[in-house]
Amino acid sequence: MKRLWIPLTLALALAAVQQQWLQRRPPRLLAIEPAAAGSGLAAVELQFSRPMDGASLQANLQLPADQPHELLGEGNRWRLQLSGTTPISKPLTLQIAGVDQRGNALEPSQWQWEPRPALLASRPAGENEQLLSWQEATGWQKLTNLSGSVHSLLPLGNGSGAALVTATDPLEKQVQRLRLSPDLTLIDQRPLEREPVVFASLSTNNAGDLLVQRSKLQQSYAQVELWNAKGKRRQLPMTAGGPIRLVPQGGLAVVPEEDGITLQTLPPLPAKRDFLPGLRDLSSFCPQAGRAVLVRHWPDYRRSIELLEPGRAPRQLWIGTEALLSSACAGAADRIWILLLSGLADPLLELVELNRDGEVLKRMALEGYEPEPGSQMHYDPSRRALLLLLKQRSAQGASQALPEAHLLTVDTGVLQAIPGPIGHAGWLPSRQITQLRRGAPRRAANTSST
């Protein structure tokens, strides 16, 4: 019996020693990854190997002196959110250090972070098109050539690439998915379907999932497929009266129907369906979860803007006879922008800014410009700027053949063109976080740190 106790005692002693060693082992930063901005300018998620002391992390966190921020979280998961009202004008240097809840020190690390999204755009080139990216430091950069014309361009919500609908023939469209590296180098480009389709509509969420509505020539209805961020496909038993939109935070989709819109859960969540009656369309989502901007159509041809919030009926913020082209939303609907077009002989394009109570904060005439039909307005919180696709008109009334991307700084009202004709454009969330060692780039951020 004593012989049995000897190895058991040794095993228990070894386990105790290992436990003590693990408890004294320094914590590690396992991952640092970009996150949706929410109510701030930009954000990153931090994951550590051990529960960290929040006060120590905050005290040792180093950012540019003039950059307000918040550190939120607990345990081994934290969120660094940039706040304030000053647009981000350059990449930021970030230092992370502190101790865990047992007092063990984390090895300090420095990171270079580019919070600003890149602009993805298509540009006609003869009978074909090019896919381009744009950032302040580099200007336009060609990513790849595309066969035929681009009918739709959708940057994926996790910044991993883009989905496109291209066509060499009006009845033979192709849905493609492109993967891009964090530094915007093309990794691969492949079609999602072997056979062409006659119709395709795309939507994405913050996780990078891709929803595709598509129909072939012989089909009388559109099939719905959900491709997750890893490329796994699932058929969804949905029918819709228009384009389905994925909710940015994931797990839900907004589905238009003949006499209203529904909010439906997506697998693997249990099936649930909330119905909102009335002739309404989804116009835009707000960064904070559960909030969206709707357009309601009235029998007398007026249109109204409504704010949809959790647990509340839609609340009307604006109503008018102007053509309501698009909208954008900041934070928890603290600021909402709508693009209006009025007049026939001499059309007037206006940008109106509302608060969440429907008060008009600004009304700005965009004289000398006309909108690109069907284009959407997008808000970038890091630049505090709206992205618009506009054509400039001459004094004689002639307009550009192709639009240009324009950035409108919302605090100053300054409208600035990014020179160069394009067809479609959208913001690609940034994944550019690089670890620095002795002032030199060392490692991409979305891999584990040792």
mmCIF file of N, CA and C in Angstrom, residues 333-429:
data_model
loop_
_atom_site.group_PDB
_atom_site.id
_atom_site.type_symbol
_atom_site.label_atom_id
_atom_site.label_comp_id
_atom_site.label_asym_id
_atom_site.label_seq_id
_atom_site.Cartn_x
_atom_site.Cartn_y
_atom_site.Cartn_z
ATOM 1 N N ALA A 333 -27.938 56.959 -33.124
ATOM 2 C CA ALA A 333 -28.810 57.898 -33.836
ATOM 3 C C ALA A 333 -28.694 59.300 -33.273
ATOM 4 N N ASP A 334 -27.511 59.647 -32.734
ATOM 5 C CA ASP A 334 -27.293 61.007 -32.253
ATOM 6 C C ASP A 334 -27.332 62.005 -33.409
ATOM 7 N N ARG A 335 -26.847 61.571 -34.575
ATOM 8 C CA ARG A 335 -26.911 62.406 -35.772
ATOM 9 C C ARG A 335 -27.345 61.519 -36.936
ATOM 10 N N ILE A 336 -28.289 62.016 -37.720
ATOM 11 C CA ILE A 336 -28.793 61.306 -38.891
ATOM 12 C C ILE A 336 -28.737 62.267 -40.070
ATOM 13 N N TRP A 337 -28.242 61.776 -41.194
ATOM 14 C CA TRP A 337 -28.160 62.591 -42.406
ATOM 15 C C TRP A 337 -29.039 61.980 -43.483
ATOM 16 N N ILE A 338 -29.778 62.839 -44.186
ATOM 17 C CA ILE A 338 -30.597 62.387 -45.311
ATOM 18 C C ILE A 338 -30.245 63.228 -46.528
ATOM 19 N N LEU A 339 -30.234 62.570 -47.681
ATOM 20 C CA LEU A 339 -29.920 63.234 -48.946
ATOM 21 C C LEU A 339 -31.218 63.388 -49.727
ATOM 22 N N LEU A 340 -31.564 64.640 -50.053
ATOM 23 C CA LEU A 340 -32.840 64.961 -50.689
ATOM 24 C C LEU A 340 -32.611 65.553 -52.072
ATOM 25 N N LEU A 341 -33.564 65.285 -52.976
ATOM 26 C CA LEU A 341 -33.542 65.870 -54.317
ATOM 27 C C LEU A 341 -34.921 66.429 -54.607
ATOM 28 N N SER A 342 -34.974 67.697 -55.029
ATOM 29 C CA SER A 342 -36.251 68.336 -55.324
ATOM 30 C C SER A 342 -36.136 69.148 -56.607
ATOM 31 N N GLY A 343 -37.289 69.407 -57.233
ATOM 32 C CA GLY A 343 -37.313 70.219 -58.451
ATOM 33 C C GLY A 343 -37.096 69.380 -59.701
ATOM 34 N N LEU A 344 -37.699 69.820 -60.801
ATOM 35 C CA LEU A 344 -37.562 69.111 -62.079
ATOM 36 C C LEU A 344 -36.714 69.896 -63.069
ATOM 37 N N ALA A 345 -37.098 71.146 -63.328
ATOM 38 C CA ALA A 345 -36.352 71.952 -64.298
ATOM 39 C C ALA A 345 -34.953 72.275 -63.784
ATOM 40 N N ASP A 346 -34.858 72.574 -62.507
ATOM 41 C CA ASP A 346 -33.564 72.907 -61.905
ATOM 42 C C ASP A 346 -33.418 72.114 -60.609
ATOM 43 N N PRO A 347 -33.017 70.835 -60.688
ATOM 44 C CA PRO A 347 -32.984 69.973 -59.499
ATOM 45 C C PRO A 347 -32.033 70.522 -58.437
ATOM 46 N N LEU A 348 -32.449 70.391 -57.174
ATOM 47 C CA LEU A 348 -31.643 70.839 -56.050
ATOM 48 C C LEU A 348 -31.316 69.641 -55.171
ATOM 49 N N LEU A 349 -30.042 69.422 -54.948
ATOM 50 C CA LEU A 349 -29.572 68.344 -54.078
ATOM 51 C C LEU A 349 -29.222 68.945 -52.725
ATOM 52 N N GLU A 350 -29.784 68.385 -51.646
ATOM 53 C CA GLU A 350 -29.566 68.919 -50.309
ATOM 54 C C GLU A 350 -29.198 67.804 -49.334
ATOM 55 N N LEU A 351 -28.334 68.148 -48.393
ATOM 56 C CA LEU A 351 -27.998 67.265 -47.286
ATOM 57 C C LEU A 351 -28.576 67.865 -46.011
ATOM 58 N N VAL A 352 -29.401 67.099 -45.320
ATOM 59 C CA VAL A 352 -30.063 67.568 -44.101
ATOM 60 C C VAL A 352 -29.564 66.727 -42.935
ATOM 61 N N GLU A 353 -29.171 67.400 -41.838
ATOM 62 C CA GLU A 353 -28.735 66.710 -40.629
ATOM 63 C C GLU A 353 -29.792 66.867 -39.543
ATOM 64 N N LEU A 354 -30.201 65.734 -38.948
ATOM 65 C CA LEU A 354 -31.208 65.706 -37.894
ATOM 66 C C LEU A 354 -30.596 65.136 -36.624
ATOM 67 N N ASN A 355 -31.174 65.481 -35.469
ATOM 68 C CA ASN A 355 -30.822 64.763 -34.250
ATOM 69 C C ASN A 355 -31.879 63.695 -33.991
ATOM 70 N N ARG A 356 -31.724 62.952 -32.899
ATOM 71 C CA ARG A 356 -32.619 61.838 -32.640
ATOM 72 C C ARG A 356 -34.036 62.288 -32.293
ATOM 73 N N ASP A 357 -34.247 63.579 -32.056
ATOM 74 C CA ASP A 357 -35.581 64.111 -31.802
ATOM 75 C C ASP A 357 -36.226 64.682 -33.054
ATOM 76 N N GLY A 358 -35.534 64.610 -34.190
ATOM 77 C CA GLY A 358 -36.086 65.115 -35.435
ATOM 78 C C GLY A 358 -35.834 66.586 -35.686
ATOM 79 N N GLU A 359 -35.043 67.242 -34.834
ATOM 80 C CA GLU A 359 -34.726 68.652 -35.050
ATOM 81 C C GLU A 359 -33.699 68.784 -36.170
ATOM 82 N N VAL A 360 -33.905 69.738 -37.065
ATOM 83 C CA VAL A 360 -32.971 69.981 -38.159
ATOM 84 C C VAL A 360 -31.780 70.768 -37.614
ATOM 85 N N LEU A 361 -30.602 70.153 -37.652
ATOM 86 C CA LEU A 361 -29.395 70.806 -37.166
ATOM 87 C C LEU A 361 -28.701 71.599 -38.269
ATOM 88 N N LYS A 362 -28.697 71.046 -39.484
ATOM 89 C CA LYS A 362 -28.077 71.721 -40.627
ATOM 90 C C LYS A 362 -28.859 71.359 -41.885
ATOM 91 N N ARG A 363 -28.835 72.284 -42.841
ATOM 92 C CA ARG A 363 -29.399 72.018 -44.167
ATOM 93 C C ARG A 363 -28.453 72.632 -45.176
ATOM 94 N N MET A 364 -27.834 71.790 -45.985
ATOM 95 C CA MET A 364 -26.748 72.220 -46.857
ATOM 96 C C MET A 364 -27.088 71.901 -48.306
ATOM 97 N N ALA A 365 -27.122 72.912 -49.163
ATOM 98 C CA ALA A 365 -27.358 72.713 -50.594
ATOM 99 C C ALA A 365 -26.053 72.315 -51.274
ATOM 100 N N LEU A 366 -26.073 71.215 -52.012
ATOM 101 C CA LEU A 366 -24.902 70.770 -52.772
ATOM 102 C C LEU A 366 -25.053 71.275 -54.204
ATOM 103 N N GLU A 367 -24.881 72.567 -54.370
ATOM 104 C CA GLU A 367 -25.095 73.189 -55.677
ATOM 105 C C GLU A 367 -23.992 72.782 -56.650
ATOM 106 N N GLY A 368 -24.408 72.558 -57.872
ATOM 107 C CA GLY A 368 -23.451 72.159 -58.906
ATOM 108 C C GLY A 368 -23.169 70.677 -58.929
ATOM 109 N N TYR A 369 -23.926 69.879 -58.151
ATOM 110 C CA TYR A 369 -23.709 68.434 -58.116
ATOM 111 C C TYR A 369 -25.023 67.699 -58.360
ATOM 112 N N GLU A 370 -24.898 66.508 -58.880
ATOM 113 C CA GLU A 370 -26.040 65.604 -58.966
ATOM 114 C C GLU A 370 -25.609 64.233 -58.467
ATOM 115 N N PRO A 371 -26.526 63.467 -57.879
ATOM 116 C CA PRO A 371 -26.150 62.184 -57.283
ATOM 117 C C PRO A 371 -26.013 61.098 -58.341
ATOM 118 N N GLU A 372 -25.221 60.093 -58.028
ATOM 119 C CA GLU A 372 -25.172 58.902 -58.864
ATOM 120 C C GLU A 372 -26.397 58.052 -58.531
ATOM 121 N N PRO A 373 -27.260 57.753 -59.523
ATOM 122 C CA PRO A 373 -28.490 56.999 -59.222
ATOM 123 C C PRO A 373 -28.187 55.674 -58.530
ATOM 124 N N GLY A 374 -28.930 55.413 -57.464
ATOM 125 C CA GLY A 374 -28.802 54.146 -56.757
ATOM 126 C C GLY A 374 -27.662 54.066 -55.763
ATOM 127 N N SER A 375 -26.801 55.078 -55.696
ATOM 128 C CA SER A 375 -25.670 55.021 -54.768
ATOM 129 C C SER A 375 -26.129 55.333 -53.352
ATOM 130 N N GLN A 376 -25.407 54.765 -52.380
ATOM 131 C CA GLN A 376 -25.725 54.961 -50.975
ATOM 132 C C GLN A 376 -24.741 55.948 -50.335
ATOM 133 N N MET A 377 -25.165 56.548 -49.249
ATOM 134 C CA MET A 377 -24.318 57.442 -48.466
ATOM 135 C C MET A 377 -23.790 56.639 -47.276
ATOM 136 N N HIS A 378 -22.485 56.748 -46.996
ATOM 137 C CA HIS A 378 -21.864 55.975 -45.926
ATOM 138 C C HIS A 378 -21.116 56.915 -44.983
ATOM 139 N N TYR A 379 -21.242 56.662 -43.673
ATOM 140 C CA TYR A 379 -20.564 57.477 -42.672
ATOM 141 C C TYR A 379 -19.356 56.734 -42.134
ATOM 142 N N ASP A 380 -18.215 57.426 -42.073
ATOM 143 C CA ASP A 380 -16.993 56.890 -41.465
ATOM 144 C C ASP A 380 -16.741 57.659 -40.172
ATOM 145 N N PRO A 381 -16.945 57.034 -38.997
ATOM 146 C CA PRO A 381 -16.757 57.766 -37.737
ATOM 147 C C PRO A 381 -15.311 58.157 -37.481
ATOM 148 N N SER A 382 -14.335 57.398 -38.003
ATOM 149 C CA SER A 382 -12.931 57.738 -37.740
ATOM 150 C C SER A 382 -12.530 59.041 -38.419
ATOM 151 N N ARG A 383 -13.039 59.295 -39.602
ATOM 152 C CA ARG A 383 -12.779 60.561 -40.308
ATOM 153 C C ARG A 383 -13.852 61.601 -40.002
ATOM 154 N N ARG A 384 -14.934 61.154 -39.362
ATOM 155 C CA ARG A 384 -16.118 61.994 -39.153
ATOM 156 C C ARG A 384 -16.551 62.611 -40.476
ATOM 157 N N ALA A 385 -16.724 61.720 -41.461
ATOM 158 C CA ALA A 385 -17.009 62.175 -42.820
ATOM 159 C C ALA A 385 -17.998 61.236 -43.492
ATOM 160 N N LEU A 386 -18.820 61.810 -44.364
ATOM 161 C CA LEU A 386 -19.743 61.060 -45.200
ATOM 162 C C LEU A 386 -19.105 60.800 -46.560
ATOM 163 N N LEU A 387 -19.361 59.617 -47.082
ATOM 164 C CA LEU A 387 -18.926 59.269 -48.435
ATOM 165 C C LEU A 387 -20.123 59.388 -49.363
ATOM 166 N N LEU A 388 -19.984 60.213 -50.410
ATOM 167 C CA LEU A 388 -21.036 60.392 -51.407
ATOM 168 C C LEU A 388 -20.442 60.215 -52.800
ATOM 169 N N LEU A 389 -21.221 59.628 -53.703
ATOM 170 C CA LEU A 389 -20.834 59.536 -55.108
ATOM 171 C C LEU A 389 -21.605 60.601 -55.876
ATOM 172 N N LEU A 390 -20.882 61.593 -56.392
ATOM 173 C CA LEU A 390 -21.504 62.756 -57.014
ATOM 174 C C LEU A 390 -20.895 63.034 -58.375
ATOM 175 N N LYS A 391 -21.717 63.590 -59.256
ATOM 176 C CA LYS A 391 -21.253 64.107 -60.547
ATOM 177 C C LYS A 391 -21.322 65.625 -60.506
ATOM 178 N N GLN A 392 -20.289 66.258 -60.982
ATOM 179 C CA GLN A 392 -20.271 67.714 -61.002
ATOM 180 C C GLN A 392 -20.873 68.228 -62.302
ATOM 181 N N ARG A 393 -21.717 69.261 -62.195
ATOM 182 C CA ARG A 393 -22.347 69.864 -63.364
ATOM 183 C C ARG A 393 -21.630 71.157 -63.734
ATOM 184 N N SER A 394 -21.509 71.383 -65.029
ATOM 185 C CA SER A 394 -20.912 72.637 -65.499
ATOM 186 C C SER A 394 -21.972 73.738 -65.495
ATOM 187 N N ALA A 395 -21.539 74.958 -65.762
ATOM 188 C CA ALA A 395 -22.469 76.090 -65.800
ATOM 189 C C ALA A 395 -23.515 75.910 -66.902
ATOM 190 N N GLN A 396 -23.166 75.166 -67.943
ATOM 191 C CA GLN A 396 -24.100 74.928 -69.049
ATOM 192 C C GLN A 396 -25.048 73.764 -68.772
ATOM 193 N N GLY A 397 -24.864 73.085 -67.628
ATOM 194 C CA GLY A 397 -25.767 72.002 -67.255
ATOM 195 C C GLY A 397 -25.255 70.620 -67.583
ATOM 196 N N ALA A 398 -24.128 70.519 -68.270
ATOM 197 C CA ALA A 398 -23.571 69.200 -68.587
ATOM 198 C C ALA A 398 -22.920 68.605 -67.343
ATOM 199 N N SER A 399 -23.027 67.300 -67.170
ATOM 200 C CA SER A 399 -22.469 66.644 -65.989
ATOM 201 C C SER A 399 -21.426 65.612 -66.393
ATOM 202 N N GLN A 400 -20.612 65.231 -65.443
ATOM 203 C CA GLN A 400 -19.587 64.232 -65.695
ATOM 204 C C GLN A 400 -20.223 62.908 -66.096
ATOM 205 N N ALA A 401 -19.502 62.157 -66.946
ATOM 206 C CA ALA A 401 -20.020 60.861 -67.374
ATOM 207 C C ALA A 401 -20.044 59.865 -66.229
ATOM 208 N N LEU A 402 -19.021 59.913 -65.382
ATOM 209 C CA LEU A 402 -18.923 59.018 -64.235
ATOM 210 C C LEU A 402 -18.776 59.838 -62.957
ATOM 211 N N PRO A 403 -19.276 59.335 -61.855
ATOM 212 C CA PRO A 403 -19.163 60.097 -60.599
ATOM 213 C C PRO A 403 -17.758 60.008 -60.016
ATOM 214 N N GLU A 404 -17.506 60.839 -59.020
ATOM 215 C CA GLU A 404 -16.305 60.770 -58.206
ATOM 216 C C GLU A 404 -16.726 60.594 -56.749
ATOM 217 N N ALA A 405 -15.864 59.965 -55.967
ATOM 218 C CA ALA A 405 -16.112 59.858 -54.537
ATOM 219 C C ALA A 405 -15.816 61.204 -53.881
ATOM 220 N N HIS A 406 -16.687 61.613 -52.973
ATOM 221 C CA HIS A 406 -16.513 62.861 -52.236
ATOM 222 C C HIS A 406 -16.622 62.582 -50.742
ATOM 223 N N LEU A 407 -15.772 63.244 -49.966
ATOM 224 C CA LEU A 407 -15.834 63.175 -48.515
ATOM 225 C C LEU A 407 -16.368 64.492 -47.991
ATOM 226 N N LEU A 408 -17.442 64.418 -47.206
ATOM 227 C CA LEU A 408 -18.015 65.611 -46.596
ATOM 228 C C LEU A 408 -17.783 65.521 -45.094
ATOM 229 N N THR A 409 -16.924 66.396 -44.567
ATOM 230 C CA THR A 409 -16.646 66.429 -43.134
ATOM 231 C C THR A 409 -17.869 66.993 -42.419
ATOM 232 N N VAL A 410 -18.470 66.190 -41.533
ATOM 233 C CA VAL A 410 -19.783 66.558 -40.992
ATOM 234 C C VAL A 410 -19.713 67.725 -40.018
ATOM 235 N N ASP A 411 -18.573 67.967 -39.388
ATOM 236 C CA ASP A 411 -18.480 69.054 -38.419
ATOM 237 C C ASP A 411 -18.256 70.415 -39.085
ATOM 238 N N THR A 412 -17.612 70.412 -40.249
ATOM 239 C CA THR A 412 -17.302 71.669 -40.931
ATOM 240 C C THR A 412 -18.139 71.906 -42.180
ATOM 241 N N GLY A 413 -18.734 70.843 -42.736
ATOM 242 C CA GLY A 413 -19.477 70.974 -43.981
ATOM 243 C C GLY A 413 -18.606 71.074 -45.209
ATOM 244 N N VAL A 414 -17.298 70.827 -45.078
ATOM 245 C CA VAL A 414 -16.381 70.902 -46.226
ATOM 246 C C VAL A 414 -16.545 69.646 -47.077
ATOM 247 N N LEU A 415 -16.754 69.846 -48.377
ATOM 248 C CA LEU A 415 -16.903 68.762 -49.341
ATOM 249 C C LEU A 415 -15.646 68.683 -50.187
ATOM 250 N N GLN A 416 -15.001 67.515 -50.199
ATOM 251 C CA GLN A 416 -13.739 67.350 -50.910
ATOM 252 C C GLN A 416 -13.814 66.133 -51.822
ATOM 253 N N ALA A 417 -13.451 66.320 -53.089
ATOM 254 C CA ALA A 417 -13.462 65.221 -54.046
ATOM 255 C C ALA A 417 -12.182 64.405 -53.943
ATOM 256 N N ILE A 418 -12.313 63.095 -54.144
ATOM 257 C CA ILE A 418 -11.157 62.221 -54.351
ATOM 258 C C ILE A 418 -11.056 62.052 -55.865
ATOM 259 N N PRO A 419 -10.150 62.760 -56.526
ATOM 260 C CA PRO A 419 -10.166 62.813 -57.990
ATOM 261 C C PRO A 419 -10.049 61.435 -58.626
ATOM 262 N N GLY A 420 -10.811 61.244 -59.680
ATOM 263 C CA GLY A 420 -10.766 60.005 -60.440
ATOM 264 C C GLY A 420 -12.150 59.408 -60.600
ATOM 265 N N PRO A 421 -12.571 59.086 -61.830
ATOM 266 C CA PRO A 421 -13.905 58.523 -62.055
ATOM 267 C C PRO A 421 -14.010 57.109 -61.491
ATOM 268 N N ILE A 422 -15.172 56.789 -60.928
ATOM 269 C CA ILE A 422 -15.432 55.451 -60.402
ATOM 270 C C ILE A 422 -16.871 55.069 -60.714
ATOM 271 N N GLY A 423 -17.185 53.780 -60.512
ATOM 272 C CA GLY A 423 -18.546 53.315 -60.725
ATOM 273 C C GLY A 423 -19.273 53.010 -59.432
ATOM 274 N N HIS A 424 -18.626 52.250 -58.541
ATOM 275 C CA HIS A 424 -19.190 51.899 -57.237
ATOM 276 C C HIS A 424 -18.098 52.097 -56.195
ATOM 277 N N ALA A 425 -18.519 52.321 -54.932
ATOM 278 C CA ALA A 425 -17.523 52.535 -53.883
ATOM 279 C C ALA A 425 -18.124 52.238 -52.519
ATOM 280 N N GLY A 426 -17.274 51.866 -51.556
ATOM 281 C CA GLY A 426 -17.699 51.628 -50.181
ATOM 282 C C GLY A 426 -16.492 51.525 -49.269
ATOM 283 N N TRP A 427 -16.726 51.700 -47.970
ATOM 284 C CA TRP A 427 -15.644 51.628 -46.989
ATOM 285 C C TRP A 427 -15.318 50.174 -46.668
ATOM 286 N N LEU A 428 -14.036 49.828 -46.668
ATOM 287 C CA LEU A 428 -13.550 48.527 -46.230
ATOM 288 C C LEU A 428 -12.937 48.688 -44.845
ATOM 289 N N PRO A 429 -13.536 48.077 -43.794
ATOM 290 C CA PRO A 429 -12.978 48.221 -42.441
ATOM 291 C C PRO A 429 -11.499 47.858 -42.395
#
